[in-house]
């Protein structure tokens, strides 16, 4: 059973860089799936950030594209999110998710709360 | 981008009743790639329905999805206490992927 686990700093300073990693266990990141990030500000809805394939091919939400980079590390079965120039509006629970193509977002990490504050 | 509008914002019902949740898209959803997720407080969303009408693994037959094009519905046939949660619709047939704002299903 594939499981996902997010890790990274819980507190980031304004104008700084948010960096999170998602570890894939119980399966390979090189399977035929896309690996995604979704965030949820406190008390609000879900926002798609982007996704990456094991080849390194990626797609980002245009609303965040200028500040987002996603990377994949096949040797460690991990993928990462980098978000630059953060503000308080980036405070949210960040989820890593497996996008199983036609089968939608079928496996979610537990989520990690990241706060942007000085 | 495709804007998804969920209605109602909050639905108050009693256990045993039938729940009908709506998700309307601003333009046709490619391939009818529309999914529904359930989210309980402090938890990650859980996939219920994908491809508009296909139940995900392990999901009760009480949950069913229908619709096509721009209008989609999630129906819960007989509400159980554990069904009271927030429900999100998502389209993944058009780029960028988008979510609705959510419907809160609360106990009446």
PDB file of N, CA and C in Angstrom, chain A residues 7-92:
ATOM      1  N   UNK A   7       7.491  16.355   4.752  1.00  0.00           N
ATOM      2  CA  UNK A   7       8.411  16.829   5.781  1.00  0.00           C
ATOM      3  C   UNK A   7       8.991  18.166   5.338  1.00  0.00           C
ATOM      4  N   UNK A   8       9.420  18.947   6.345  1.00  0.00           N
ATOM      5  CA  UNK A   8       9.999  20.250   6.054  1.00  0.00           C
ATOM      6  C   UNK A   8       9.702  21.233   7.159  1.00  0.00           C
ATOM      7  N   UNK A   9      10.267  22.433   7.087  1.00  0.00           N
ATOM      8  CA  UNK A   9      10.067  23.446   8.119  1.00  0.00           C
ATOM      9  C   UNK A   9       8.608  23.848   8.246  1.00  0.00           C
ATOM     10  N   UNK A  10       8.157  24.053   9.473  1.00  0.00           N
ATOM     11  CA  UNK A  10       6.768  24.441   9.723  1.00  0.00           C
ATOM     12  C   UNK A  10       6.598  25.964   9.754  1.00  0.00           C
ATOM     13  N   UNK A  11       7.728  26.676   9.875  1.00  0.00           N
ATOM     14  CA  UNK A  11       7.682  28.131   9.971  1.00  0.00           C
ATOM     15  C   UNK A  11       8.666  28.723   8.973  1.00  0.00           C
ATOM     16  N   UNK A  12       8.179  29.635   8.145  1.00  0.00           N
ATOM     17  CA  UNK A  12       9.005  30.288   7.130  1.00  0.00           C
ATOM     18  C   UNK A  12       8.808  31.805   7.257  1.00  0.00           C
ATOM     19  N   UNK A  13       9.874  32.539   7.122  1.00  0.00           N
ATOM     20  CA  UNK A  13       9.780  34.001   7.218  1.00  0.00           C
ATOM     21  C   UNK A  13       9.258  34.600   5.920  1.00  0.00           C
ATOM     22  N   UNK A  14       8.528  35.724   6.037  1.00  0.00           N
ATOM     23  CA  UNK A  14       8.066  36.421   4.822  1.00  0.00           C
ATOM     24  C   UNK A  14       9.239  36.749   3.911  1.00  0.00           C
ATOM     25  N   UNK A  15       8.988  36.599   2.620  1.00  0.00           N
ATOM     26  CA  UNK A  15       9.967  36.778   1.529  1.00  0.00           C
ATOM     27  C   UNK A  15      10.949  35.620   1.428  1.00  0.00           C
ATOM     28  N   UNK A  16      10.834  34.662   2.324  1.00  0.00           N
ATOM     29  CA  UNK A  16      11.713  33.504   2.296  1.00  0.00           C
ATOM     30  C   UNK A  16      11.225  32.427   1.348  1.00  0.00           C
ATOM     31  N   UNK A  17      11.842  31.249   1.469  1.00  0.00           N
ATOM     32  CA  UNK A  17      11.537  30.110   0.591  1.00  0.00           C
ATOM     33  C   UNK A  17      10.989  28.950   1.394  1.00  0.00           C
ATOM     34  N   UNK A  18       9.871  28.424   0.927  1.00  0.00           N
ATOM     35  CA  UNK A  18       9.244  27.250   1.517  1.00  0.00           C
ATOM     36  C   UNK A  18       9.745  26.026   0.759  1.00  0.00           C
ATOM     37  N   UNK A  19      10.220  25.035   1.494  1.00  0.00           N
ATOM     38  CA  UNK A  19      10.720  23.814   0.852  1.00  0.00           C
ATOM     39  C   UNK A  19      10.178  22.599   1.595  1.00  0.00           C
ATOM     40  N   UNK A  20       9.458  21.760   0.874  1.00  0.00           N
ATOM     41  CA  UNK A  20       8.881  20.548   1.445  1.00  0.00           C
ATOM     42  C   UNK A  20       9.286  19.339   0.613  1.00  0.00           C
ATOM     43  N   UNK A  21       9.376  18.217   1.288  1.00  0.00           N
ATOM     44  CA  UNK A  21       9.687  16.958   0.618  1.00  0.00           C
ATOM     45  C   UNK A  21       8.594  15.955   0.930  1.00  0.00           C
ATOM     46  N   UNK A  22       8.283  15.114  -0.035  1.00  0.00           N
ATOM     47  CA  UNK A  22       7.311  14.045   0.141  1.00  0.00           C
ATOM     48  C   UNK A  22       7.995  12.706  -0.121  1.00  0.00           C
ATOM     49  N   UNK A  23       7.978  11.846   0.877  1.00  0.00           N
ATOM     50  CA  UNK A  23       8.557  10.513   0.746  1.00  0.00           C
ATOM     51  C   UNK A  23       7.479   9.518   0.343  1.00  0.00           C
ATOM     52  N   UNK A  24       7.781   8.748  -0.687  1.00  0.00           N
ATOM     53  CA  UNK A  24       6.860   7.718  -1.174  1.00  0.00           C
ATOM     54  C   UNK A  24       7.313   6.363  -0.636  1.00  0.00           C
ATOM     55  N   UNK A  25       6.446   5.676   0.064  1.00  0.00           N
ATOM     56  CA  UNK A  25       6.776   4.351   0.582  1.00  0.00           C
ATOM     57  C   UNK A  25       5.733   3.331   0.129  1.00  0.00           C
ATOM     58  N   UNK A  26       6.137   2.079   0.067  1.00  0.00           N
ATOM     59  CA  UNK A  26       5.218   1.030  -0.359  1.00  0.00           C
ATOM     60  C   UNK A  26       5.038   0.959  -1.865  1.00  0.00           C
ATOM     61  N   UNK A  27       5.833   1.732  -2.586  1.00  0.00           N
ATOM     62  CA  UNK A  27       5.728   1.744  -4.035  1.00  0.00           C
ATOM     63  C   UNK A  27       6.853   2.588  -4.604  1.00  0.00           C
ATOM     64  N   UNK A  28       6.939   2.665  -5.921  1.00  0.00           N
ATOM     65  CA  UNK A  28       8.012   3.413  -6.566  1.00  0.00           C
ATOM     66  C   UNK A  28       7.506   4.714  -7.167  1.00  0.00           C
ATOM     67  N   UNK A  29       8.318   5.744  -7.026  1.00  0.00           N
ATOM     68  CA  UNK A  29       7.967   7.028  -7.631  1.00  0.00           C
ATOM     69  C   UNK A  29       8.052   6.933  -9.153  1.00  0.00           C
ATOM     70  N   UNK A  30       8.683   5.895  -9.654  1.00  0.00           N
ATOM     71  CA  UNK A  30       8.817   5.713 -11.098  1.00  0.00           C
ATOM     72  C   UNK A  30       7.650   4.956 -11.709  1.00  0.00           C
ATOM     73  N   UNK A  31       6.593   4.742 -10.937  1.00  0.00           N
ATOM     74  CA  UNK A  31       5.381   4.121 -11.477  1.00  0.00           C
ATOM     75  C   UNK A  31       4.671   5.130 -12.387  1.00  0.00           C
ATOM     76  N   UNK A  32       3.639   4.663 -13.068  1.00  0.00           N
ATOM     77  CA  UNK A  32       2.938   5.500 -14.054  1.00  0.00           C
ATOM     78  C   UNK A  32       1.927   6.435 -13.399  1.00  0.00           C
ATOM     79  N   UNK A  33       2.431   7.271 -12.520  1.00  0.00           N
ATOM     80  CA  UNK A  33       1.581   8.246 -11.834  1.00  0.00           C
ATOM     81  C   UNK A  33       2.262   9.600 -11.860  1.00  0.00           C
ATOM     82  N   UNK A  34       1.463  10.626 -11.707  1.00  0.00           N
ATOM     83  CA  UNK A  34       1.992  11.957 -11.476  1.00  0.00           C
ATOM     84  C   UNK A  34       1.945  12.221  -9.971  1.00  0.00           C
ATOM     85  N   UNK A  35       2.839  13.052  -9.509  1.00  0.00           N
ATOM     86  CA  UNK A  35       2.952  13.359  -8.082  1.00  0.00           C
ATOM     87  C   UNK A  35       2.682  14.848  -7.887  1.00  0.00           C
ATOM     88  N   UNK A  36       1.741  15.141  -7.022  1.00  0.00           N
ATOM     89  CA  UNK A  36       1.186  16.493  -6.961  1.00  0.00           C
ATOM     90  C   UNK A  36       1.312  17.116  -5.580  1.00  0.00           C
ATOM     91  N   UNK A  37       1.139  18.421  -5.570  1.00  0.00           N
ATOM     92  CA  UNK A  37       1.017  19.176  -4.325  1.00  0.00           C
ATOM     93  C   UNK A  37      -0.292  19.973  -4.360  1.00  0.00           C
ATOM     94  N   UNK A  38      -0.986  19.931  -3.223  1.00  0.00           N
ATOM     95  CA  UNK A  38      -2.232  20.665  -3.027  1.00  0.00           C
ATOM     96  C   UNK A  38      -2.128  21.371  -1.679  1.00  0.00           C
ATOM     97  N   UNK A  39      -2.650  22.573  -1.572  1.00  0.00           N
ATOM     98  CA  UNK A  39      -2.613  23.258  -0.288  1.00  0.00           C
ATOM     99  C   UNK A  39      -3.993  23.732   0.122  1.00  0.00           C
ATOM    100  N   UNK A  40      -4.138  23.999   1.414  1.00  0.00           N
ATOM    101  CA  UNK A  40      -5.422  24.417   1.968  1.00  0.00           C
ATOM    102  C   UNK A  40      -5.185  25.445   3.073  1.00  0.00           C
ATOM    103  N   UNK A  41      -5.417  26.725   2.801  1.00  0.00           N
ATOM    104  CA  UNK A  41      -5.310  27.746   3.856  1.00  0.00           C
ATOM    105  C   UNK A  41      -6.309  27.443   4.963  1.00  0.00           C
ATOM    106  N   UNK A  42      -6.025  27.873   6.178  1.00  0.00           N
ATOM    107  CA  UNK A  42      -6.920  27.599   7.303  1.00  0.00           C
ATOM    108  C   UNK A  42      -8.358  28.026   7.018  1.00  0.00           C
ATOM    109  N   UNK A  43      -9.290  27.088   7.169  1.00  0.00           N
ATOM    110  CA  UNK A  43     -10.702  27.368   6.983  1.00  0.00           C
ATOM    111  C   UNK A  43     -11.149  27.580   5.556  1.00  0.00           C
ATOM    112  N   UNK A  44     -10.270  27.276   4.599  1.00  0.00           N
ATOM    113  CA  UNK A  44     -10.616  27.518   3.197  1.00  0.00           C
ATOM    114  C   UNK A  44     -10.581  26.230   2.379  1.00  0.00           C
ATOM    115  N   UNK A  45     -10.773  26.372   1.065  1.00  0.00           N
ATOM    116  CA  UNK A  45     -10.817  25.234   0.174  1.00  0.00           C
ATOM    117  C   UNK A  45      -9.446  24.782  -0.293  1.00  0.00           C
ATOM    118  N   UNK A  46      -9.454  23.799  -1.177  1.00  0.00           N
ATOM    119  CA  UNK A  46      -8.229  23.196  -1.686  1.00  0.00           C
ATOM    120  C   UNK A  46      -7.732  23.934  -2.923  1.00  0.00           C
ATOM    121  N   UNK A  47      -6.410  24.057  -3.039  1.00  0.00           N
ATOM    122  CA  UNK A  47      -5.798  24.707  -4.194  1.00  0.00           C
ATOM    123  C   UNK A  47      -4.714  23.797  -4.762  1.00  0.00           C
ATOM    124  N   UNK A  48      -4.836  23.493  -6.042  1.00  0.00           N
ATOM    125  CA  UNK A  48      -3.822  22.706  -6.745  1.00  0.00           C
ATOM    126  C   UNK A  48      -2.603  23.585  -7.010  1.00  0.00           C
ATOM    127  N   UNK A  49      -1.417  23.056  -6.644  1.00  0.00           N
ATOM    128  CA  UNK A  49      -0.174  23.804  -6.847  1.00  0.00           C
ATOM    129  C   UNK A  49       0.515  23.352  -8.128  1.00  0.00           C
ATOM    130  N   UNK A  50       0.611  22.046  -8.327  1.00  0.00           N
ATOM    131  CA  UNK A  50       1.248  21.527  -9.521  1.00  0.00           C
ATOM    132  C   UNK A  50       1.569  20.056  -9.363  1.00  0.00           C
ATOM    133  N   UNK A  51       2.201  19.493 -10.388  1.00  0.00           N
ATOM    134  CA  UNK A  51       2.564  18.082 -10.336  1.00  0.00           C
ATOM    135  C   UNK A  51       3.820  17.812 -11.143  1.00  0.00           C
ATOM    136  N   UNK A  52       4.418  16.641 -10.891  1.00  0.00           N
ATOM    137  CA  UNK A  52       5.655  16.263 -11.547  1.00  0.00           C
ATOM    138  C   UNK A  52       5.631  14.765 -11.840  1.00  0.00           C
ATOM    139  N   UNK A  53       6.241  14.368 -12.954  1.00  0.00           N
ATOM    140  CA  UNK A  53       6.373  12.965 -13.325  1.00  0.00           C
ATOM    141  C   UNK A  53       7.793  12.525 -12.990  1.00  0.00           C
ATOM    142  N   UNK A  54       8.011  11.221 -12.927  1.00  0.00           N
ATOM    143  CA  UNK A  54       9.344  10.738 -12.535  1.00  0.00           C
ATOM    144  C   UNK A  54      10.412  11.129 -13.554  1.00  0.00           C
ATOM    145  N   UNK A  55       9.997  11.473 -14.770  1.00  0.00           N
ATOM    146  CA  UNK A  55      10.961  11.912 -15.786  1.00  0.00           C
ATOM    147  C   UNK A  55      11.465  13.326 -15.512  1.00  0.00           C
ATOM    148  N   UNK A  56      10.736  14.029 -14.611  1.00  0.00           N
ATOM    149  CA  UNK A  56      11.073  15.411 -14.325  1.00  0.00           C
ATOM    150  C   UNK A  56      10.133  16.400 -14.993  1.00  0.00           C
ATOM    151  N   UNK A  57       9.302  15.914 -15.891  1.00  0.00           N
ATOM    152  CA  UNK A  57       8.323  16.780 -16.538  1.00  0.00           C
ATOM    153  C   UNK A  57       7.321  17.291 -15.499  1.00  0.00           C
ATOM    154  N   UNK A  58       7.011  18.582 -15.553  1.00  0.00           N
ATOM    155  CA  UNK A  58       6.160  19.170 -14.523  1.00  0.00           C
ATOM    156  C   UNK A  58       5.134  20.119 -15.125  1.00  0.00           C
ATOM    157  N   UNK A  59       4.117  20.406 -14.310  1.00  0.00           N
ATOM    158  CA  UNK A  59       3.077  21.343 -14.705  1.00  0.00           C
ATOM    159  C   UNK A  59       2.648  22.107 -13.465  1.00  0.00           C
ATOM    160  N   UNK A  60       2.569  23.422 -13.565  1.00  0.00           N
ATOM    161  CA  UNK A  60       2.275  24.237 -12.394  1.00  0.00           C
ATOM    162  C   UNK A  60       1.001  25.062 -12.618  1.00  0.00           C
ATOM    163  N   UNK A  61       0.324  25.340 -11.525  1.00  0.00           N
ATOM    164  CA  UNK A  61      -0.814  26.246 -11.571  1.00  0.00           C
ATOM    165  C   UNK A  61      -0.322  27.625 -12.017  1.00  0.00           C
ATOM    166  N   UNK A  62      -0.912  28.197 -13.045  1.00  0.00           N
ATOM    167  CA  UNK A  62      -0.452  29.515 -13.512  1.00  0.00           C
ATOM    168  C   UNK A  62      -0.429  30.585 -12.423  1.00  0.00           C
ATOM    169  N   UNK A  63      -1.318  30.452 -11.437  1.00  0.00           N
ATOM    170  CA  UNK A  63      -1.383  31.457 -10.371  1.00  0.00           C
ATOM    171  C   UNK A  63      -0.136  31.447  -9.492  1.00  0.00           C
ATOM    172  N   UNK A  64       0.629  30.360  -9.527  1.00  0.00           N
ATOM    173  CA  UNK A  64       1.818  30.219  -8.677  1.00  0.00           C
ATOM    174  C   UNK A  64       3.079  29.954  -9.482  1.00  0.00           C
ATOM    175  N   UNK A  65       2.923  29.821 -10.784  1.00  0.00           N
ATOM    176  CA  UNK A  65       4.010  29.325 -11.639  1.00  0.00           C
ATOM    177  C   UNK A  65       5.322  30.087 -11.495  1.00  0.00           C
ATOM    178  N   UNK A  66       5.247  31.407 -11.307  1.00  0.00           N
ATOM    179  CA  UNK A  66       6.474  32.208 -11.238  1.00  0.00           C
ATOM    180  C   UNK A  66       7.273  31.939  -9.973  1.00  0.00           C
ATOM    181  N   UNK A  67       6.646  31.284  -8.972  1.00  0.00           N
ATOM    182  CA  UNK A  67       7.313  31.081  -7.684  1.00  0.00           C
ATOM    183  C   UNK A  67       7.535  29.600  -7.345  1.00  0.00           C
ATOM    184  N   UNK A  68       7.081  28.695  -8.190  1.00  0.00           N
ATOM    185  CA  UNK A  68       7.093  27.263  -7.860  1.00  0.00           C
ATOM    186  C   UNK A  68       8.120  26.495  -8.675  1.00  0.00           C
ATOM    187  N   UNK A  69       8.792  25.578  -7.990  1.00  0.00           N
ATOM    188  CA  UNK A  69       9.633  24.584  -8.650  1.00  0.00           C
ATOM    189  C   UNK A  69       9.368  23.241  -7.977  1.00  0.00           C
ATOM    190  N   UNK A  70       9.235  22.201  -8.786  1.00  0.00           N
ATOM    191  CA  UNK A  70       9.097  20.844  -8.240  1.00  0.00           C
ATOM    192  C   UNK A  70      10.222  19.980  -8.769  1.00  0.00           C
ATOM    193  N   UNK A  71      10.720  19.125  -7.919  1.00  0.00           N
ATOM    194  CA  UNK A  71      11.830  18.248  -8.263  1.00  0.00           C
ATOM    195  C   UNK A  71      11.478  16.822  -7.867  1.00  0.00           C
ATOM    196  N   UNK A  72      12.130  15.867  -8.514  1.00  0.00           N
ATOM    197  CA  UNK A  72      11.944  14.465  -8.160  1.00  0.00           C
ATOM    198  C   UNK A  72      13.311  13.810  -7.960  1.00  0.00           C
ATOM    199  N   UNK A  73      13.397  12.958  -6.941  1.00  0.00           N
ATOM    200  CA  UNK A  73      14.620  12.213  -6.659  1.00  0.00           C
ATOM    201  C   UNK A  73      14.275  10.731  -6.697  1.00  0.00           C
ATOM    202  N   UNK A  74      14.529  10.104  -7.842  1.00  0.00           N
ATOM    203  CA  UNK A  74      14.137   8.707  -8.011  1.00  0.00           C
ATOM    204  C   UNK A  74      14.929   7.781  -7.105  1.00  0.00           C
ATOM    205  N   UNK A  75      16.159   8.125  -6.803  1.00  0.00           N
ATOM    206  CA  UNK A  75      16.997   7.252  -5.964  1.00  0.00           C
ATOM    207  C   UNK A  75      16.448   7.146  -4.542  1.00  0.00           C
ATOM    208  N   UNK A  76      15.731   8.169  -4.101  1.00  0.00           N
ATOM    209  CA  UNK A  76      15.179   8.185  -2.750  1.00  0.00           C
ATOM    210  C   UNK A  76      13.663   8.023  -2.738  1.00  0.00           C
ATOM    211  N   UNK A  77      13.044   7.879  -3.913  1.00  0.00           N
ATOM    212  CA  UNK A  77      11.571   7.843  -4.002  1.00  0.00           C
ATOM    213  C   UNK A  77      10.961   9.046  -3.284  1.00  0.00           C
ATOM    214  N   UNK A  78      11.452  10.211  -3.636  1.00  0.00           N
ATOM    215  CA  UNK A  78      10.962  11.447  -3.037  1.00  0.00           C
ATOM    216  C   UNK A  78      10.697  12.494  -4.117  1.00  0.00           C
ATOM    217  N   UNK A  79       9.780  13.414  -3.828  1.00  0.00           N
ATOM    218  CA  UNK A  79       9.619  14.583  -4.674  1.00  0.00           C
ATOM    219  C   UNK A  79       9.463  15.810  -3.774  1.00  0.00           C
ATOM    220  N   UNK A  80       9.777  16.965  -4.340  1.00  0.00           N
ATOM    221  CA  UNK A  80       9.877  18.162  -3.524  1.00  0.00           C
ATOM    222  C   UNK A  80       9.117  19.338  -4.123  1.00  0.00           C
ATOM    223  N   UNK A  81       8.760  20.263  -3.230  1.00  0.00           N
ATOM    224  CA  UNK A  81       8.117  21.516  -3.605  1.00  0.00           C
ATOM    225  C   UNK A  81       8.974  22.655  -3.094  1.00  0.00           C
ATOM    226  N   UNK A  82       9.262  23.610  -3.949  1.00  0.00           N
ATOM    227  CA  UNK A  82       9.960  24.833  -3.559  1.00  0.00           C
ATOM    228  C   UNK A  82       9.099  26.007  -3.967  1.00  0.00           C
ATOM    229  N   UNK A  83       8.778  26.864  -2.991  1.00  0.00           N
ATOM    230  CA  UNK A  83       7.937  28.041  -3.232  1.00  0.00           C
ATOM    231  C   UNK A  83       8.692  29.259  -2.715  1.00  0.00           C
ATOM    232  N   UNK A  84       8.997  30.178  -3.598  1.00  0.00           N
ATOM    233  CA  UNK A  84       9.816  31.335  -3.236  1.00  0.00           C
ATOM    234  C   UNK A  84       8.966  32.568  -2.920  1.00  0.00           C
ATOM    235  N   UNK A  85       9.598  33.550  -2.327  1.00  0.00           N
ATOM    236  CA  UNK A  85       8.979  34.861  -2.035  1.00  0.00           C
ATOM    237  C   UNK A  85       7.638  34.701  -1.329  1.00  0.00           C
ATOM    238  N   UNK A  86       7.634  33.933  -0.263  1.00  0.00           N
ATOM    239  CA  UNK A  86       6.370  33.631   0.414  1.00  0.00           C
ATOM    240  C   UNK A  86       5.857  34.837   1.204  1.00  0.00           C
ATOM    241  N   UNK A  87       4.538  34.862   1.339  1.00  0.00           N
ATOM    242  CA  UNK A  87       3.853  35.858   2.166  1.00  0.00           C
ATOM    243  C   UNK A  87       2.884  35.129   3.087  1.00  0.00           C
ATOM    244  N   UNK A  88       2.191  35.888   3.912  1.00  0.00           N
ATOM    245  CA  UNK A  88       1.221  35.287   4.833  1.00  0.00           C
ATOM    246  C   UNK A  88       0.144  34.515   4.069  1.00  0.00           C
ATOM    247  N   UNK A  89      -0.128  34.908   2.848  1.00  0.00           N
ATOM    248  CA  UNK A  89      -1.137  34.216   2.034  1.00  0.00           C
ATOM    249  C   UNK A  89      -0.737  32.790   1.679  1.00  0.00           C
ATOM    250  N   UNK A  90       0.522  32.458   1.871  1.00  0.00           N
ATOM    251  CA  UNK A  90       0.991  31.102   1.593  1.00  0.00           C
ATOM    252  C   UNK A  90       0.874  30.200   2.820  1.00  0.00           C
ATOM    253  N   UNK A  91       0.419  30.728   3.924  1.00  0.00           N
ATOM    254  CA  UNK A  91       0.171  29.919   5.118  1.00  0.00           C
ATOM    255  C   UNK A  91      -0.951  28.933   4.834  1.00  0.00           C
ATOM    256  N   UNK A  92      -0.662  27.648   5.016  1.00  0.00           N
ATOM    257  CA  UNK A  92      -1.632  26.622   4.638  1.00  0.00           C
ATOM    258  C   UNK A  92      -1.152  25.249   5.097  1.00  0.00           C
TER     259      UNK A  92
END
